[in-house]
Structure formats: structure tokens, C-alpha cells
XYZ file of C-alpha atoms in Angstrom:
493
model
C 13.938 14.606 7.663
C 15.052 13.963 11.228
C 17.399 11.008 11.556
C 18.904 9.061 14.418
C 22.011 10.943 15.576
C 25.327 9.369 16.366
C 26.591 5.939 15.491
C 24.078 3.567 13.844
C 26.283 0.691 12.673
C 24.582 -2.101 14.632
C 20.803 -2.277 14.472
C 18.455 -4.697 16.226
C 15.047 -5.132 14.606
C 12.417 -6.417 17.037
C 9.894 -8.492 15.105
C 10.194 -10.422 11.834
C 6.856 -9.306 10.416
C 6.592 -7.562 7.066
C 7.579 -4.161 8.463
C 10.565 -5.526 10.360
C 11.781 -7.511 7.370
C 11.393 -4.500 5.059
C 13.357 -2.391 7.545
C 16.045 -5.071 7.802
C 16.495 -5.292 4.021
C 16.716 -1.522 3.583
C 19.164 -1.259 6.497
C 21.334 -4.027 5.079
C 21.346 -2.180 1.785
C 22.693 0.891 3.566
C 25.570 -1.075 5.074
C 24.217 -1.664 8.575
C 24.812 -4.784 10.608
C 21.343 -6.167 11.371
C 20.024 -8.655 13.907
C 16.322 -9.563 13.795
C 14.718 -10.884 16.965
C 11.430 -12.775 16.616
C 9.487 -14.454 19.417
C 7.962 -17.010 17.028
C 9.917 -19.833 15.424
C 9.311 -18.398 11.952
C 9.129 -15.052 10.157
C 5.879 -13.360 9.250
C 4.389 -11.735 12.344
C 0.727 -11.179 11.511
C 1.439 -12.801 8.122
C 2.301 -16.076 9.806
C 1.660 -19.719 9.051
C 0.080 -22.490 11.047
C -0.682 -26.085 10.172
C -3.972 -27.807 10.814
C -3.907 -31.473 9.950
C -2.694 -31.496 6.355
C -3.712 -27.868 5.754
C -1.372 -24.847 5.673
C -3.085 -21.695 6.897
C -2.114 -18.051 6.467
C -2.789 -16.503 9.867
C -3.061 -12.911 8.659
C -3.666 -10.981 5.454
C -4.776 -12.834 2.336
C -4.819 -9.939 -0.165
C -1.577 -8.736 -1.750
C -1.526 -5.480 -3.683
C 1.288 -3.144 -4.789
C 3.966 -5.889 -4.896
C 6.495 -3.355 -6.217
C 6.744 -2.076 -2.626
C 8.032 -5.486 -1.555
C 10.340 -5.529 -4.560
C 11.882 -2.242 -3.357
C 12.969 -4.023 -0.177
C 14.524 -6.917 -2.100
C 16.227 -4.476 -4.471
C 17.926 -2.776 -1.516
C 20.180 -5.858 -1.214
C 20.471 -6.516 -4.949
C 17.742 -9.152 -4.928
C 14.254 -9.228 -6.438
C 10.752 -10.321 -5.577
C 10.457 -12.208 -8.875
C 13.538 -14.290 -8.068
C 12.130 -15.312 -4.696
C 8.340 -15.529 -5.026
C 6.042 -16.964 -7.688
C 3.265 -14.359 -7.947
C -0.064 -14.963 -9.682
C -2.148 -11.958 -10.713
C -5.769 -12.733 -9.894
C -8.481 -12.442 -12.551
C -10.924 -11.444 -11.253
C -9.390 -9.629 -8.319
C -12.614 -10.235 -6.400
C -16.072 -11.628 -7.005
C -18.797 -9.582 -5.351
C -22.039 -11.359 -4.423
C -25.076 -9.366 -3.314
C -28.128 -10.146 -1.213
C -30.440 -9.734 -4.233
C -28.748 -12.688 -5.943
C -26.683 -10.618 -8.379
C -22.933 -10.903 -8.758
C -20.070 -8.907 -10.225
C -16.519 -9.888 -11.119
C -14.136 -7.062 -10.199
C -11.420 -6.769 -12.837
C -8.378 -4.534 -12.558
C -8.157 -4.165 -16.345
C -10.129 -1.036 -17.221
C -11.772 -2.305 -20.409
C -12.729 -5.655 -18.888
C -14.234 -3.966 -15.836
C -16.123 -1.389 -17.906
C -17.696 -4.206 -19.902
C -18.537 -6.072 -16.680
C -20.192 -2.964 -15.241
C -22.071 -2.369 -18.507
C -23.566 -5.859 -18.381
C -24.280 -5.532 -14.655
C -25.755 -2.029 -14.393
C -25.930 -0.431 -17.848
C -23.881 1.922 -20.058
C -24.256 5.005 -17.864
C -22.665 3.193 -14.931
C -19.911 1.847 -17.191
C -19.085 5.411 -18.263
C -19.150 6.461 -14.603
C -16.756 3.653 -13.752
C -14.260 4.920 -16.327
C -14.356 8.390 -14.751
C -14.044 6.827 -11.295
C -10.954 4.916 -12.401
C -9.280 8.157 -13.536
C -10.168 9.814 -10.222
C -8.793 6.895 -8.193
C -5.494 7.036 -10.070
C -5.282 10.810 -9.568
C -5.889 10.397 -5.829
C -3.138 7.807 -5.617
C -0.664 9.988 -7.502
C -1.477 12.986 -5.307
C -0.902 11.041 -2.087
C 1.658 8.291 -2.470
C 4.987 10.100 -2.427
C 3.916 13.182 -0.487
C 1.593 11.827 2.213
C 2.095 8.036 2.404
C 5.688 7.226 1.482
C 7.224 9.981 3.590
C 8.567 10.626 7.067
C 6.696 13.432 8.798
C 8.500 15.642 11.273
C 5.767 18.279 11.483
C 2.166 18.817 10.368
C 3.495 21.821 8.461
C 4.884 19.353 5.903
C 1.298 19.019 4.728
C 1.491 22.555 3.370
C 2.530 21.588 -0.125
C 0.939 22.037 -3.565
C -0.044 18.357 -3.476
C -2.365 19.186 -0.571
C -4.197 21.680 -2.773
C -4.275 19.064 -5.506
C -5.792 16.547 -3.081
C -8.381 19.101 -1.987
C -9.246 19.866 -5.613
C -9.854 16.149 -6.102
C -12.336 16.348 -3.183
C -10.131 14.072 -1.108
C -11.412 15.719 2.077
C -15.029 14.933 1.294
C -16.737 11.763 2.491
C -15.799 8.573 0.701
C -19.252 7.186 0.012
C -20.537 10.498 -1.321
C -17.546 10.975 -3.594
C -17.825 7.453 -5.016
C -21.491 8.290 -5.625
C -20.481 11.128 -7.947
C -19.317 8.495 -10.428
C -21.520 5.433 -9.899
C -25.106 5.533 -8.628
C -25.874 1.839 -8.280
C -25.608 1.122 -4.528
C -24.024 -2.251 -5.235
C -21.203 -0.635 -7.199
C -20.730 1.982 -4.505
C -20.143 -0.814 -2.017
C -17.510 -2.434 -4.243
C -15.474 0.784 -4.329
C -15.953 1.885 -0.720
C -15.891 -1.186 1.531
C -12.079 -0.906 1.630
C -12.344 1.965 4.135
C -13.118 -0.634 6.767
C -9.453 -1.699 6.453
C -8.701 1.787 7.768
C -11.221 1.393 10.579
C -13.754 3.992 9.417
C -17.192 3.434 7.772
C -17.480 4.716 4.164
C -20.036 7.354 5.159
C -17.522 8.875 7.597
C -14.182 8.073 5.950
C -12.261 10.721 4.061
C -12.493 10.288 0.309
C -8.684 10.229 0.319
C -8.976 6.629 1.512
C -10.263 5.694 -1.919
C -6.534 5.180 -2.515
C -7.110 1.709 -0.995
C -9.769 1.050 -3.633
C -7.187 2.087 -6.235
C -4.803 -0.559 -4.922
C -7.547 -3.216 -4.851
C -9.445 -2.476 -8.067
C -6.949 -0.764 -10.391
C -3.349 -1.645 -9.485
C -3.986 -5.389 -9.286
C -4.410 -8.151 -6.704
C -1.826 -10.920 -6.459
C -1.379 -14.280 -4.774
C 2.034 -15.706 -3.851
C 2.265 -19.446 -4.506
C 2.612 -21.046 -1.112
C 0.240 -18.498 0.407
C 0.855 -15.022 1.772
C 3.376 -16.446 4.218
C 5.656 -17.091 1.249
C 6.371 -13.347 1.106
C 7.895 -12.930 4.600
C 9.748 -16.223 4.211
C 11.330 -14.924 1.002
C 12.156 -11.584 2.609
C 13.792 -13.331 5.566
C 15.796 -15.562 3.219
C 16.997 -12.534 1.249
C 17.952 -10.723 4.447
C 19.853 -13.736 5.770
C 21.693 -14.114 2.482
C 22.616 -10.427 2.697
C 24.143 -10.917 6.138
C 21.334 -10.450 8.659
C 21.311 -12.608 11.762
C 17.993 -14.003 12.976
C 17.104 -14.968 16.514
C 13.868 -16.959 16.314
C 12.100 -18.187 19.433
C 13.500 -15.255 21.405
C 11.356 -12.673 23.127
C 12.567 -9.192 24.016
C 11.953 -8.566 27.706
C 13.330 -5.047 28.051
C 15.525 -2.396 26.490
C 18.518 -0.939 28.268
C 18.321 2.847 27.900
C 21.197 5.080 28.902
C 21.442 8.821 28.353
C 18.420 8.761 26.072
C 19.685 5.944 23.848
C 18.904 2.233 23.667
C 22.250 0.528 24.186
C 21.123 -3.091 24.401
C 18.165 -5.396 23.846
C 17.565 -8.011 26.548
C 16.160 -11.425 25.573
C 14.142 -13.856 27.644
C 17.059 -16.313 27.828
C 19.171 -13.684 29.574
C 21.257 -12.736 26.544
C 21.941 -9.072 25.836
C 22.336 -7.753 22.283
C 24.314 -4.520 22.126
C 23.055 -2.058 19.527
C 23.459 1.463 18.180
C 19.815 1.725 17.103
C 16.657 -0.335 17.385
C 13.582 -0.761 15.184
C 10.493 -1.731 17.176
C 7.610 -3.376 15.284
C 5.266 -4.851 17.933
C 1.889 -3.260 18.630
C 2.135 0.088 20.400
C 1.298 -1.077 23.965
C 4.117 -3.627 23.774
C 6.537 -1.038 22.379
C 5.844 1.446 25.135
C 6.068 -1.233 27.800
C 9.526 -2.149 26.517
C 10.517 1.502 26.520
C 9.129 1.963 30.025
C 7.096 5.015 29.084
C 3.598 5.990 28.009
C 2.832 7.701 24.699
C 2.260 11.445 24.862
C -1.098 12.050 23.187
C -3.763 14.532 24.300
C -6.530 12.110 23.284
C -6.538 8.341 23.653
C -6.111 6.372 20.423
C -9.221 5.009 18.744
C -8.769 1.496 17.395
C -10.143 -0.128 14.270
C -12.813 -2.802 14.360
C -11.560 -6.343 14.823
C -12.395 -9.528 12.937
C -13.440 -13.099 13.517
C -11.707 -15.522 11.161
C -12.825 -19.064 10.493
C -10.222 -21.266 8.810
C -11.997 -24.268 7.343
C -10.407 -27.245 5.659
C -13.195 -28.866 3.666
C -13.913 -31.988 1.650
C -15.463 -29.929 -1.141
C -15.686 -26.435 -2.556
C -18.306 -24.335 -4.338
C -17.758 -23.405 -7.997
C -19.270 -19.929 -7.685
C -16.466 -18.840 -5.328
C -13.504 -16.967 -6.805
C -10.111 -16.799 -5.101
C -11.484 -13.789 -3.156
C -15.249 -13.441 -2.799
C -17.039 -10.647 -0.979
C -20.488 -11.664 0.179
C -22.447 -8.507 0.935
C -25.411 -8.570 3.287
C -28.538 -6.601 2.544
C -27.818 -4.096 5.323
C -24.964 -1.609 4.971
C -24.908 1.555 7.107
C -26.454 -0.289 10.054
C -23.758 -2.944 10.121
C -20.993 -0.330 10.184
C -22.751 1.396 13.044
C -22.931 -1.903 14.905
C -19.222 -2.692 14.717
C -17.867 0.837 15.202
C -20.344 2.474 17.615
C -22.856 0.229 19.349
C -20.465 -2.698 19.760
C -22.804 -5.360 18.399
C -21.957 -8.189 16.056
C -23.143 -7.535 12.518
C -26.816 -8.456 12.266
C -26.513 -8.902 8.477
C -22.801 -9.401 7.872
C -20.681 -8.682 4.841
C -17.984 -11.337 4.637
C -14.661 -11.889 2.852
C -14.142 -15.470 1.702
C -10.716 -16.477 0.431
C -10.039 -19.834 -1.233
C -6.233 -20.056 -1.604
C -6.415 -23.609 -2.932
C -7.967 -22.131 -6.085
C -4.420 -21.245 -7.153
C -2.321 -23.486 -4.927
C -3.881 -26.890 -4.180
C -0.736 -27.932 -2.250
C -2.013 -25.908 0.718
C -4.502 -28.720 1.418
C -4.418 -32.528 1.209
C -5.211 -33.950 -2.210
C -8.853 -33.464 -3.109
C -9.441 -31.067 -0.202
C -9.957 -27.306 -0.109
C -9.127 -24.424 2.201
C -11.556 -21.604 2.944
C -10.824 -18.497 4.998
C -13.880 -16.570 6.211
C -13.378 -13.082 7.655
C -16.218 -11.356 9.488
C -15.556 -7.801 10.755
C -16.620 -7.348 14.363
C -16.304 -4.777 17.168
C -13.000 -4.477 18.961
C -12.886 -5.194 22.694
C -13.025 -1.509 23.627
C -16.385 -1.067 21.891
C -17.902 -4.542 21.939
C -17.639 -7.809 23.883
C -14.572 -8.177 26.075
C -11.820 -10.665 25.339
C -13.114 -12.815 28.198
C -16.637 -12.823 26.756
C -15.414 -14.315 23.485
C -14.662 -17.612 25.233
C -18.377 -18.432 25.237
C -19.405 -16.166 22.374
C -16.901 -17.491 19.832
C -18.388 -20.989 19.276
C -21.902 -19.549 19.024
C -20.802 -16.957 16.505
C -18.976 -19.629 14.523
C -22.251 -21.516 14.170
C -24.008 -18.314 13.079
C -21.385 -17.752 10.389
C -21.666 -21.297 9.093
C -25.458 -20.984 8.957
C -25.202 -17.651 7.135
C -22.796 -19.087 4.551
C -25.147 -21.982 3.899
C -28.076 -19.572 3.450
C -25.952 -17.673 0.909
C -25.357 -20.677 -1.318
C -22.580 -22.676 0.333
C -24.885 -25.619 0.904
C -23.459 -28.242 3.224
C -20.566 -26.021 4.303
C -20.725 -27.099 7.941
C -20.845 -30.814 7.171
C -17.942 -30.489 4.725
C -15.505 -29.201 7.365
C -12.923 -31.734 8.518
C -10.414 -29.321 10.120
C -11.074 -25.824 11.465
C -9.678 -23.033 13.589
C -11.577 -20.016 14.882
C -9.766 -16.760 15.651
C -11.581 -14.107 17.712
C -10.682 -10.765 19.327
C -9.617 -12.761 22.397
C -6.864 -14.365 20.334
C -5.738 -11.018 18.920
C -5.625 -9.616 22.455
C -3.570 -12.595 23.643
C -1.039 -11.795 20.917
C -0.601 -8.302 22.365
C -2.854 -6.369 19.966
C -4.529 -3.402 21.646
C -8.338 -3.530 21.849
C -8.262 -7.071 20.487
C -7.804 -5.952 16.886
C -5.037 -6.836 14.406
C -5.797 -3.598 12.513
C -4.352 -1.248 15.147
C -5.304 2.436 15.397
C -8.151 3.595 13.162
C -7.418 6.051 10.370
C -9.496 8.924 11.610
C -8.274 12.350 10.528
C -6.669 12.864 13.945
C -4.776 9.568 13.537
C -3.558 9.972 9.972
C -0.337 11.254 8.417
C 1.568 13.527 10.805
C -1.152 13.015 13.446
C -0.656 9.249 13.617
C 1.805 7.959 16.252
C 5.178 8.960 14.843
C 7.944 6.510 14.109
C 10.349 8.478 16.315
C 10.103 8.107 20.082
C 10.259 11.231 22.215
C 13.100 11.005 24.725
C 14.801 7.988 23.085
C 16.841 9.264 20.181
C 17.806 5.960 18.542
C 14.515 4.000 18.736
C 12.363 3.951 15.598
C 8.922 2.373 15.167
C 7.575 0.391 12.220
C 4.351 -1.506 11.631
C 0.669 -0.708 11.285
C 0.445 1.327 14.503
C 2.727 4.054 13.210
C 2.987 5.923 9.902
C 1.731 5.396 7.278
C -0.746 2.858 8.664
C -2.651 -0.401 8.237
C -2.373 -2.805 5.314
C 0.344 -4.827 3.608
C 1.490 -2.021 1.265
C 1.664 0.603 3.998
C 3.356 -1.739 6.461
C 6.076 -2.421 3.892
C 6.456 1.342 3.468
C 6.696 1.762 7.243
C 9.731 -0.521 7.318
C 11.437 1.530 4.621
C 10.622 4.778 6.452
C 12.040 3.390 9.698
C 15.245 2.394 7.916
C 15.492 5.876 6.417
C 15.373 7.408 9.904
C 18.499 5.413 10.745
C 20.420 5.504 7.464
C 19.431 9.012 6.334
C 18.746 7.631 2.823
């Protein structure tokens, strides 16, 4: 593994999101002096927190899987996730609702899920689910240490027996087709393949290797931190501070001083200069390269994942058929993926993620009130409507979403809203996210593993990247891994 040469005693981490905090904890554990610079007044980055009336809203991800990856970061400084965060394992992990009126609770316990599938689609599908579960675990074991939790210096690192193992598991086939080898019911196939959209690729075109995300969601377990997802970065920041890290909130990095191919100082917007021996950069790639004063060297321009519209709604009531996480599938499937990834249209028959965090933490809303988070995938601004167009489009699309939710059984949803906030690709773009998407570069084959933007910067020997734009990629688990990998580049551990 290539590491940062020379002295690395003092490290500045730019960004207090999950990747930056993971990097900070691992660096502290290796004896480095760490300063974290964050432009916001709080930690979290994409996993931030905002208040709306008496409601506390998570601004980013709502699904937590693989919490042991966060625990690794705490353990680096002799701390633990359990000591800092009250985690609730969700049962069911999801509730899936379908356009034909049927529904399925997705359990991560194998026996409970097999029985659920048996009642839903019959014994043959239940037996297929059990085989699918074994396959998902095998895929995860073949990939995690060799292809996800690793620093790539060359594509030749792929030439390992685990690559042959992955091929034997048909990991280079198409996701939807491989899921179909185990379960035939199209509703079940959706449950185990929709996760590829997190990686920015429709199930019909995604590599079957991305079923590893379905493993995390449907086998390894889904968790909720009391206090909301923002409780995780707050706890990580507290652990880092207690271990000696210094935090500079409300400070924006304006430029990096580079001398003889090394970053020697980080300049802040108040004029202060922080001297450093190495720097970890976690903002989105366009911001990183602007700070470095250089353009990335790629033969082909990056393709970005679809974006999302999010409606945060504080309501006077809730609906008993909603679980903590509910996926409401539209009748259409392939067409909607084509709309958001190719033609640039809003989904004509959307599949939606509804999260109700007050199901497990009523303190996130005023007494007797409820909080609902509605996520609708949509085209990014390179494929679909521009950021400017969303100024007029956003309110209209909000009304369409509310109407669709009411048609799907959330009667009176619109009238129940007393506080709301709508987030569109224009807002993501304003935060510095390329193509107006918080999901960064898509996980096409040419943008995966050693072909994804590397976490080392050509021509700057002591700058390391972390976050969803670099390896290993998008999602809370992989972003936590990216922070550890960045720290390893500096510490050599």
C-alpha cells in the first residue's frame, strides 16, 4: 500500500462528515495530532441536523447498517459505539408496499423472513429466499476485505483468488437476473434489487456484485440511533474531541498552500492559516479539486448517480400501516429507472422511501406530533432539469408527491402537515454536490474499485481523499470505510 511519505504528525481533516470523523478517530488512534475544519456549526456533513419548528430533522441518510464499521472508528481511540449511541435494531427492517395492494415485512432474521415469504408468495419462493440469503452472504464475504475495505494502488490488485471466487458466484452478471435465479415473484425481486439505485445504476444494468448492499439491508440488520442519524456523527465528534482532536466549526477552507508537491497549510475564510504535514479532504470532488487548484486526470468524464427530492413533513397524525422504513413501490419498474437515469424525466410512477423516525424516538417531534421523511429518486442536473429549473418545478413536484401518497393510503397527508421542508437537486447543487446529487459518482464498472477516483492525489503527495466520491463509494458503511482507508494512507496502519 502506498502511504504519504515524510512527516505526518499534524493532520488537518477538511469536513466533519462521517468520513472525516472516521478518518480523525483512526488518525488519533495512530498518534497523530488532528484538527477538523467544518464550515457548518455542527458535525455531520450530509448526515446533518436542522430544526423546523419543534421538529428535529436528519438532513441526510436515514438507514444505518453495518454499525460495527462505526465501532471500529471508536475503538481506534479506546472508545465504543455502544458507550456513545443508543442503537435500536429495527424489526422489520423495512415494510414493502406494492401497487397491487399487497405488503411484505422485510426481516433480517432468516427464519422470520422465510416464513414471511412463505405466507406472501408460497413455499417455493421461501426456499428460494433461503438460497438467496446464502448467496448474498457469500458475495459479501468475497468482496468486503479484498475489494471494499482496501486501498487500491493498481487494477492489478484485482488479480487475486477472491476475484475468481466472485466470478464463480456470478458477481459479474446483472443484478436483476441473478436475483431472479432465486426468487421469481417480481415483487420479491424488487425488494432485493432496488438497493442498486443507491449505487446509481438500475438493477437491470447493475453488476450482481452490488447485491452486497442488499446483504447489508436485508441480512446484516438495519438500525436506528436514538436521537436520529445525526446522533452518530455527534458521538464520533465527541469521542474525537475527548481523544484530543481540535474542531474548528463555522470555518470554511478557502485554499491550500502547496509547496514542492506537499500541502503545507490550510487557509480559512477568517484569514487564519493552519500548518499541517498531511491533509484529508472530504468535500465533493469538484470542491476538492478547486482547493487543490487542479483538474482530475480521467480519460472519460465521471457519470453521476441520480439525485433525490426529499420532503420533510412534521404532521399532526401518522398512519398505522407505516413501519419505521416503508418502501412504496409503484406499478412501473424498468421505465422509472430509465426516466431518472437516461431520459431525465421525473418518475411517472414513483417508488418512494418513507421514514418515520418518531416511531422509535418521539422526542424528535412535539408531543403528539409525528415526523415523516419522503425520498423520491429523481434525475440529476446533468441528465434532467437544471438546478435553476427546480425553483419553479419543486413546489409542483411537492404537490404531486403529496397527492401520490394520499392515493397510496396516506389519506389526509397534505392537510396534516404543519411544518415542512422540501429539498431538491438545486439545494444539493448549492451545497457543492456535483450534478445536484448527494450520491456522487455512479458505481458503473468504470467507476468502481481501482477505477473509481483514487484517494491519493497525483502531484500532491500528502493529500488524501475520503467520502463518497472516492473509494470505496456511496453509502454510510462505505463512507466510514473511506475514512479508515484515508487514515491508513497517512499512518501506514
